[in-house]
């Protein structure tokens, strides 16, 4: 009887050692089968119980049961250890880097639009919009653009049919806003514009503008300069300078073009500003009385300023992008950098 108990002690030690050395779930299972399985070592002993003296059988039986529980518990513990260390299931490599989820975000152009809107909101402007497909009334006539103006040319404007076109600027929204509302009017209108330009590093047949319009009693050219300078400093920092040059637009009088000092070289001159220190942004001016007449505002009572803004240009400066085509290719390798 001592012999059989000693034998069981030996089996227990053997099995526990084997379990402790097992490297994966398959090995643990194999050990359990070889000890506890139908043809396993413990089964053999159970079968030999007939030869054990009847008075010691209960003791041997109890020991066998205890051994079964011990081995099962110890196998479970081993499996647990292997899982924690990542070795239990060989088909899964816990050391592999996780699969990254692509999270969408706004296009850099729209991030710039958001920023422009945020800054002008702070100056009391609200956002207005108009359709991309326009009539020549909104795009040209109401904006005091003469019949023979070169911008109306087929080679500059995409016409859908006679009198219907893809807007060439967001100035159309000035007209729509003033038609729908009495002064005071203070809006910005970001949006897509179209011109029949070929793609190159600085041109795209589709591009973004942001229009600004402020009409009230006694609005001055100085107010316009103040708004644009405030915008420039808010967007590019306090050191930026803004310069206004006399220009002509049919819808403003007087008109100006405005430039920002080159944000890349600080105005010293570099490749981006073509060594003159300034970057052209767009045009601005005092709303022409003819435009007020077209929308039914009395030019004797109201004055106003308007300005345009090239959103692509500003985006390219903000993020130092050297080619406008990158903004329209929609290459994910480019877009995920923003
Ligand atoms: N619409 C002009 C363009 O596309 C930009 C512009 C100039 C807008 C002067 C204005 C303005 O509102 O007053 O080039």
Short mmCIF file of C-alpha atoms and ligand atoms in Angstrom, two decimals:
data_model
loop_
_atom_site.label_atom_id
_atom_site.label_comp_id
_atom_site.label_asym_id
_atom_site.label_seq_id
_atom_site.Cartn_x
_atom_site.Cartn_y
_atom_site.Cartn_z
CA UNK A 1 0.00 0.00 0.00
CA UNK A 2 2.93 2.36 0.75
CA UNK A 3 4.31 1.38 -2.63
CA UNK A 4 1.28 2.53 -4.55
CA UNK A 5 1.05 5.81 -2.64
CA UNK A 6 4.71 6.47 -3.30
CA UNK A 7 4.14 5.68 -6.93
CA UNK A 8 1.31 8.23 -7.02
CA UNK A 9 3.62 10.83 -5.39
CA UNK A 10 6.12 10.19 -8.13
CA UNK A 11 3.48 10.52 -10.83
CA UNK A 12 2.30 13.77 -9.30
CA UNK A 13 5.78 15.26 -9.32
CA UNK A 14 6.42 14.11 -12.87
CA UNK A 15 3.14 15.61 -14.12
CA UNK A 16 3.58 18.90 -12.27
CA UNK A 17 7.10 19.30 -13.64
CA UNK A 18 5.91 18.54 -17.17
CA UNK A 19 3.10 21.07 -16.88
CA UNK A 20 5.53 23.67 -15.57
CA UNK A 21 7.66 23.19 -18.66
CA UNK A 22 4.84 23.09 -21.20
CA UNK A 23 5.11 25.90 -23.73
CA UNK A 24 1.61 26.22 -25.12
CA UNK A 25 -1.97 25.04 -24.88
CA UNK A 26 -1.31 22.02 -27.10
CA UNK A 27 1.43 20.81 -24.76
CA UNK A 28 -0.76 21.28 -21.66
CA UNK A 29 -3.59 19.34 -23.33
CA UNK A 30 -1.23 16.51 -24.28
CA UNK A 31 -0.02 16.18 -20.69
CA UNK A 32 -3.55 16.12 -19.32
CA UNK A 33 -4.48 13.40 -21.81
CA UNK A 34 -1.47 11.31 -20.93
CA UNK A 35 -2.32 11.42 -17.21
CA UNK A 36 -6.06 11.89 -16.95
CA UNK A 37 -7.23 10.54 -20.31
CA UNK A 38 -9.16 7.32 -20.80
CA UNK A 39 -5.93 5.49 -21.55
CA UNK A 40 -3.81 7.68 -19.31
CA UNK A 41 -1.61 6.74 -16.39
CA UNK A 42 -4.22 7.35 -13.70
CA UNK A 43 -6.75 5.24 -15.58
CA UNK A 44 -4.28 2.34 -15.58
CA UNK A 45 -3.94 2.61 -11.82
CA UNK A 46 -7.71 2.75 -11.34
CA UNK A 47 -8.01 -0.40 -13.37
CA UNK A 48 -5.47 -2.10 -11.07
CA UNK A 49 -7.47 -1.28 -7.92
CA UNK A 50 -8.62 -4.90 -7.86
CA UNK A 51 -5.18 -5.87 -6.73
CA UNK A 52 -5.12 -3.39 -3.87
CA UNK A 53 -6.04 -4.74 -0.44
CA UNK A 54 -9.71 -3.91 0.24
CA UNK A 55 -9.00 -2.02 3.47
CA UNK A 56 -6.58 0.38 1.79
CA UNK A 57 -8.70 0.95 -1.32
CA UNK A 58 -10.54 4.01 0.09
CA UNK A 59 -7.26 5.71 0.88
CA UNK A 60 -5.82 5.01 -2.57
CA UNK A 61 -9.10 6.11 -4.20
CA UNK A 62 -9.07 9.38 -2.25
CA UNK A 63 -5.47 10.01 -3.24
CA UNK A 64 -6.31 9.35 -6.91
CA UNK A 65 -9.16 11.85 -6.80
CA UNK A 66 -6.99 14.40 -5.09
CA UNK A 67 -4.33 13.88 -7.74
CA UNK A 68 -6.85 14.43 -10.56
CA UNK A 69 -8.00 17.70 -9.03
CA UNK A 70 -4.43 18.80 -8.46
CA UNK A 71 -3.41 18.13 -12.05
CA UNK A 72 -6.49 19.82 -13.46
CA UNK A 73 -5.93 22.88 -11.26
CA UNK A 74 -2.30 23.04 -12.07
CA UNK A 75 -3.00 22.74 -15.83
CA UNK A 76 -5.48 25.56 -15.58
CA UNK A 77 -3.00 27.74 -13.78
CA UNK A 78 -0.34 26.99 -16.37
CA UNK A 79 -2.71 27.93 -19.21
CA UNK A 80 -3.49 31.12 -17.45
CA UNK A 81 0.19 31.98 -17.10
CA UNK A 82 0.79 31.21 -20.76
CA UNK A 83 -2.12 33.42 -21.83
CA UNK A 84 -0.87 36.35 -19.79
CA UNK A 85 2.58 36.01 -21.33
CA UNK A 86 0.99 35.66 -24.74
CA UNK A 87 2.16 32.15 -25.59
CA UNK A 88 -1.00 30.06 -25.18
CA UNK A 89 -2.28 30.45 -28.69
CA UNK A 90 0.49 30.16 -31.23
CA UNK A 91 -1.75 31.38 -34.05
CA UNK A 92 -1.85 34.87 -32.56
CA UNK A 93 1.30 36.94 -32.35
CA UNK A 94 0.82 39.28 -29.42
CA UNK A 95 3.97 41.18 -30.28
CA UNK A 96 2.64 42.43 -33.64
CA UNK A 97 1.83 46.15 -33.71
CA UNK A 98 -1.91 46.84 -33.62
CA UNK A 99 -3.82 47.50 -36.82
CA UNK A 100 -4.23 51.25 -37.08
CA UNK A 101 -7.68 52.66 -37.67
CA UNK A 102 -7.79 55.49 -40.20
CA UNK A 103 -9.58 58.41 -38.65
CA UNK A 104 -11.02 60.91 -41.11
CA UNK A 105 -10.39 64.61 -40.75
CA UNK A 106 -11.04 67.81 -42.62
CA UNK A 107 -9.25 68.65 -45.82
CA UNK A 108 -6.56 71.32 -45.26
CA UNK A 109 -8.56 73.76 -47.42
CA UNK A 110 -11.58 73.35 -45.19
CA UNK A 111 -9.43 73.65 -42.09
CA UNK A 112 -8.31 77.01 -43.46
CA UNK A 113 -11.91 78.00 -44.21
CA UNK A 114 -12.79 77.15 -40.60
CA UNK A 115 -9.98 79.34 -39.36
CA UNK A 116 -10.98 82.27 -41.61
CA UNK A 117 -14.58 81.93 -40.44
CA UNK A 118 -13.50 81.79 -36.80
CA UNK A 119 -11.49 85.00 -37.10
CA UNK A 120 -14.16 86.99 -38.96
CA UNK A 121 -16.87 85.73 -36.60
CA UNK A 122 -14.83 87.37 -33.86
CA UNK A 123 -15.19 90.66 -35.77
CA UNK A 124 -18.97 90.35 -36.03
CA UNK A 125 -19.29 88.69 -39.45
CA UNK A 126 -21.67 85.83 -40.08
CA UNK A 127 -21.42 83.19 -42.82
CA UNK A 128 -23.40 83.46 -46.04
CA UNK A 129 -23.46 81.14 -49.03
CA UNK A 130 -24.69 80.88 -52.58
CA UNK A 131 -24.86 78.25 -55.32
CA UNK A 132 -21.86 77.10 -57.39
CA UNK A 133 -24.02 77.18 -60.53
CA UNK A 134 -24.97 80.77 -61.19
CA UNK A 135 -26.48 83.02 -63.80
CA UNK A 136 -24.46 85.72 -65.49
CA UNK A 137 -26.61 88.24 -63.64
CA UNK A 138 -25.10 87.28 -60.27
CA UNK A 139 -21.63 86.57 -61.55
CA UNK A 140 -21.25 89.62 -63.83
CA UNK A 141 -24.17 92.01 -64.49
CA UNK A 142 -25.13 92.87 -60.93
CA UNK A 143 -21.43 93.24 -60.17
CA UNK A 144 -21.20 96.01 -62.73
CA UNK A 145 -19.11 93.93 -65.12
CA UNK A 146 -19.44 95.25 -68.69
CA UNK A 147 -20.76 93.05 -71.52
CA UNK A 148 -17.38 92.96 -73.20
CA UNK A 149 -15.31 92.26 -70.08
CA UNK A 150 -12.67 89.58 -70.79
CA UNK A 151 -13.69 87.60 -67.66
CA UNK A 152 -16.96 86.75 -69.44
CA UNK A 153 -15.04 85.05 -72.20
CA UNK A 154 -15.64 81.38 -72.91
CA UNK A 155 -11.94 80.82 -72.45
CA UNK A 156 -12.12 82.10 -68.86
CA UNK A 157 -15.53 80.95 -67.67
CA UNK A 158 -17.19 77.53 -67.73
CA UNK A 159 -20.65 78.03 -69.24
CA UNK A 160 -23.30 75.37 -68.75
CA UNK A 161 -25.61 77.03 -71.24
CA UNK A 162 -26.16 80.59 -72.38
CA UNK A 163 -26.42 82.78 -69.29
CA UNK A 164 -25.73 79.89 -66.85
CA UNK A 165 -22.25 79.24 -65.60
CA UNK A 166 -20.03 77.95 -62.79
CA UNK A 167 -19.32 80.99 -60.63
CA UNK A 168 -15.87 82.43 -61.21
CA UNK A 169 -15.75 84.14 -57.81
CA UNK A 170 -17.66 84.26 -54.52
CA UNK A 171 -18.61 87.92 -55.16
CA UNK A 172 -21.94 86.48 -56.37
CA UNK A 173 -22.85 85.99 -52.71
CA UNK A 174 -22.60 89.76 -52.12
CA UNK A 175 -25.51 90.24 -54.51
CA UNK A 176 -27.61 87.38 -53.13
CA UNK A 177 -27.09 88.58 -49.56
CA UNK A 178 -27.95 92.21 -50.29
CA UNK A 179 -31.03 91.16 -52.25
CA UNK A 180 -32.33 89.19 -49.32
CA UNK A 181 -31.55 91.57 -46.50
CA UNK A 182 -31.48 95.28 -45.62
CA UNK A 183 -28.34 96.86 -44.11
CA UNK A 184 -26.49 96.48 -41.85
CA UNK A 185 -24.97 93.47 -43.60
CA UNK A 186 -21.75 91.91 -42.39
CA UNK A 187 -20.99 88.54 -43.97
CA UNK A 188 -18.21 86.33 -45.20
CA UNK A 189 -18.89 83.75 -47.87
CA UNK A 190 -16.40 80.93 -48.33
CA UNK A 191 -16.86 78.61 -51.28
CA UNK A 192 -15.71 76.92 -54.44
CA UNK A 193 -15.09 78.83 -57.67
CA UNK A 194 -14.30 77.72 -61.19
CA UNK A 195 -12.30 79.13 -64.07
CA UNK A 196 -11.18 77.43 -67.22
CA UNK A 197 -7.52 77.47 -66.27
CA UNK A 198 -5.21 74.53 -66.91
CA UNK A 199 -3.67 72.90 -63.85
CA UNK A 200 -0.16 74.01 -62.99
CA UNK A 201 1.71 74.57 -59.71
CA UNK A 202 -0.27 77.72 -58.94
CA UNK A 203 -3.51 77.32 -60.97
CA UNK A 204 -6.44 75.00 -60.68
CA UNK A 205 -9.74 75.07 -62.60
CA UNK A 206 -11.46 74.71 -59.22
CA UNK A 207 -10.35 76.71 -56.23
CA UNK A 208 -11.68 78.32 -53.06
CA UNK A 209 -12.36 81.94 -52.26
CA UNK A 210 -13.77 83.70 -49.26
CA UNK A 211 -15.75 86.85 -49.89
CA UNK A 212 -16.29 89.58 -47.30
CA UNK A 213 -18.96 92.29 -47.29
CA UNK A 214 -19.86 94.99 -44.79
CA UNK A 215 -22.55 97.55 -45.60
CA UNK A 216 -23.94 100.13 -43.18
CA UNK A 217 -24.10 103.87 -42.63
CA UNK A 218 -20.66 105.43 -42.80
CA UNK A 219 -18.48 102.37 -43.50
CA UNK A 220 -15.03 103.53 -44.69
CA UNK A 221 -12.02 102.26 -46.60
CA UNK A 222 -10.14 102.53 -43.28
CA UNK A 223 -12.60 100.06 -41.71
CA UNK A 224 -11.78 97.62 -44.51
CA UNK A 225 -8.04 98.00 -43.99
CA UNK A 226 -8.52 97.48 -40.26
CA UNK A 227 -10.50 94.27 -40.78
CA UNK A 228 -7.99 92.78 -43.23
CA UNK A 229 -4.96 93.75 -41.12
CA UNK A 230 -6.59 92.29 -38.00
CA UNK A 231 -7.33 89.11 -39.91
CA UNK A 232 -3.74 88.83 -41.20
CA UNK A 233 -2.25 89.25 -37.73
CA UNK A 234 -4.66 86.80 -36.18
CA UNK A 235 -3.86 84.18 -38.82
CA UNK A 236 -0.12 84.64 -39.32
CA UNK A 237 1.03 86.41 -36.15
CA UNK A 238 1.62 90.03 -35.09
CA UNK A 239 4.70 90.58 -37.26
CA UNK A 240 2.86 90.29 -40.57
CA UNK A 241 2.49 93.44 -42.68
CA UNK A 242 -0.30 94.18 -45.15
CA UNK A 243 0.03 96.45 -48.16
CA UNK A 244 -2.75 97.86 -50.34
CA UNK A 245 -2.07 98.77 -53.98
CA UNK A 246 -4.45 100.75 -56.20
CA UNK A 247 -6.27 98.49 -58.64
CA UNK A 248 -9.49 98.22 -60.62
CA UNK A 249 -12.50 95.97 -60.10
CA UNK A 250 -15.85 96.72 -61.77
CA UNK A 251 -17.72 96.17 -58.49
CA UNK A 252 -15.66 98.41 -56.19
CA UNK A 253 -14.59 102.06 -56.34
CA UNK A 254 -11.95 102.79 -55.22
CA UNK A 255 -10.40 99.31 -55.50
CA UNK A 256 -7.20 97.84 -54.21
CA UNK A 257 -5.23 94.67 -54.34
CA UNK A 258 -3.68 93.64 -51.06
CA UNK A 259 -0.55 91.68 -50.24
CA UNK A 260 0.83 90.10 -47.07
CA UNK A 261 4.52 90.35 -46.24
CA UNK A 262 6.07 86.99 -47.10
CA UNK A 263 5.51 84.71 -44.14
CA UNK A 264 8.35 82.44 -45.20
CA UNK A 265 11.19 84.98 -45.33
CA UNK A 266 9.60 87.73 -43.22
CA UNK A 267 9.74 90.10 -46.21
CA UNK A 268 13.46 89.76 -46.92
CA UNK A 269 12.88 88.03 -50.25
CA UNK A 270 12.84 84.33 -51.10
CA UNK A 271 11.76 81.92 -53.82
CA UNK A 272 8.12 81.84 -52.67
CA UNK A 273 7.68 85.64 -52.83
CA UNK A 274 9.84 85.78 -55.97
CA UNK A 275 12.38 87.85 -54.03
CA UNK A 276 10.13 90.89 -53.57
CA UNK A 277 9.01 90.20 -49.99
CA UNK A 278 5.24 90.35 -50.68
CA UNK A 279 2.56 87.78 -51.46
CA UNK A 280 -0.57 88.77 -53.34
CA UNK A 281 -3.74 87.66 -51.53
CA UNK A 282 -6.67 89.21 -53.42
CA UNK A 283 -8.68 92.38 -54.02
CA UNK A 284 -10.85 94.71 -52.00
CA UNK A 285 -12.57 98.06 -52.20
CA UNK A 286 -15.64 100.19 -51.52
CA UNK A 287 -18.81 98.73 -53.00
CA UNK A 288 -19.56 100.55 -56.26
CA UNK A 289 -22.82 102.60 -56.24
CA UNK A 290 -23.85 100.68 -59.38
CA UNK A 291 -23.81 97.45 -57.37
CA UNK A 292 -25.99 99.03 -54.69
CA UNK A 293 -28.44 100.10 -57.40
CA UNK A 294 -28.58 96.55 -58.79
CA UNK A 295 -29.72 95.21 -55.39
CA UNK A 296 -31.96 98.17 -54.48
CA UNK A 297 -29.78 99.77 -51.80
CA UNK A 298 -29.65 103.58 -51.82
CA UNK A 299 -26.01 104.59 -52.42
CA UNK A 300 -26.77 108.02 -50.94
CA UNK A 301 -27.51 106.39 -47.58
CA UNK A 302 -25.18 103.40 -47.40
CA UNK A 303 -21.53 102.71 -47.97
CA UNK A 304 -19.76 99.41 -47.70
CA UNK A 305 -16.57 97.55 -48.31
CA UNK A 306 -15.99 94.21 -49.94
CA UNK A 307 -12.99 91.96 -50.27
CA UNK A 308 -11.99 88.64 -51.73
CA UNK A 309 -9.51 86.15 -50.38
CA UNK A 310 -7.71 83.25 -52.06
CA UNK A 311 -8.20 80.34 -49.68
CA UNK A 312 -5.85 78.06 -51.62
CA UNK A 313 -3.07 80.63 -51.45
CA UNK A 314 -3.56 81.08 -47.72
CA UNK A 315 -3.65 77.30 -47.18
CA UNK A 316 -0.43 76.89 -49.13
CA UNK A 317 1.24 79.57 -47.01
CA UNK A 318 -0.08 78.19 -43.72
CA UNK A 319 1.16 74.69 -44.41
CA UNK A 320 4.04 75.53 -46.73
CA UNK A 321 2.64 73.63 -49.69
CA UNK A 322 4.49 74.33 -52.91
CA UNK A 323 1.97 73.06 -55.49
CA UNK A 324 -1.77 73.74 -55.60
CA UNK A 325 -2.40 70.39 -57.34
CA UNK A 326 -1.64 68.60 -54.07
CA UNK A 327 -4.84 70.17 -52.70
CA UNK A 328 -6.97 68.54 -55.41
CA UNK A 329 -5.29 65.16 -56.00
CA UNK A 330 -6.79 63.70 -52.83
CA UNK A 331 -3.77 61.52 -52.28
CA UNK A 332 -4.22 60.00 -48.83
CA UNK A 333 -0.46 60.11 -48.18
CA UNK A 334 -0.64 63.89 -48.51
CA UNK A 335 -3.97 64.41 -46.75
CA UNK A 336 -3.16 62.38 -43.66
CA UNK A 337 -0.44 64.89 -42.76
CA UNK A 338 -3.00 67.51 -41.76
N1 LIG B 1 -13.82 88.74 -57.06
C1 LIG B 1 -12.44 89.14 -57.17
C2 LIG B 1 -11.65 88.01 -57.81
O1 LIG B 1 -12.14 86.95 -57.96
C3 LIG B 1 -11.85 89.41 -55.82
C4 LIG B 1 -12.45 90.63 -55.22
C5 LIG B 1 -11.90 91.85 -55.46
C6 LIG B 1 -13.53 90.54 -54.40
C7 LIG B 1 -12.42 92.99 -54.92
C8 LIG B 1 -14.07 91.67 -53.82
C9 LIG B 1 -13.50 92.89 -54.10
O2 LIG B 1 -15.13 91.64 -53.03
O3 LIG B 1 -14.04 94.00 -53.52
O4 LIG B 1 -10.51 88.23 -58.17
#
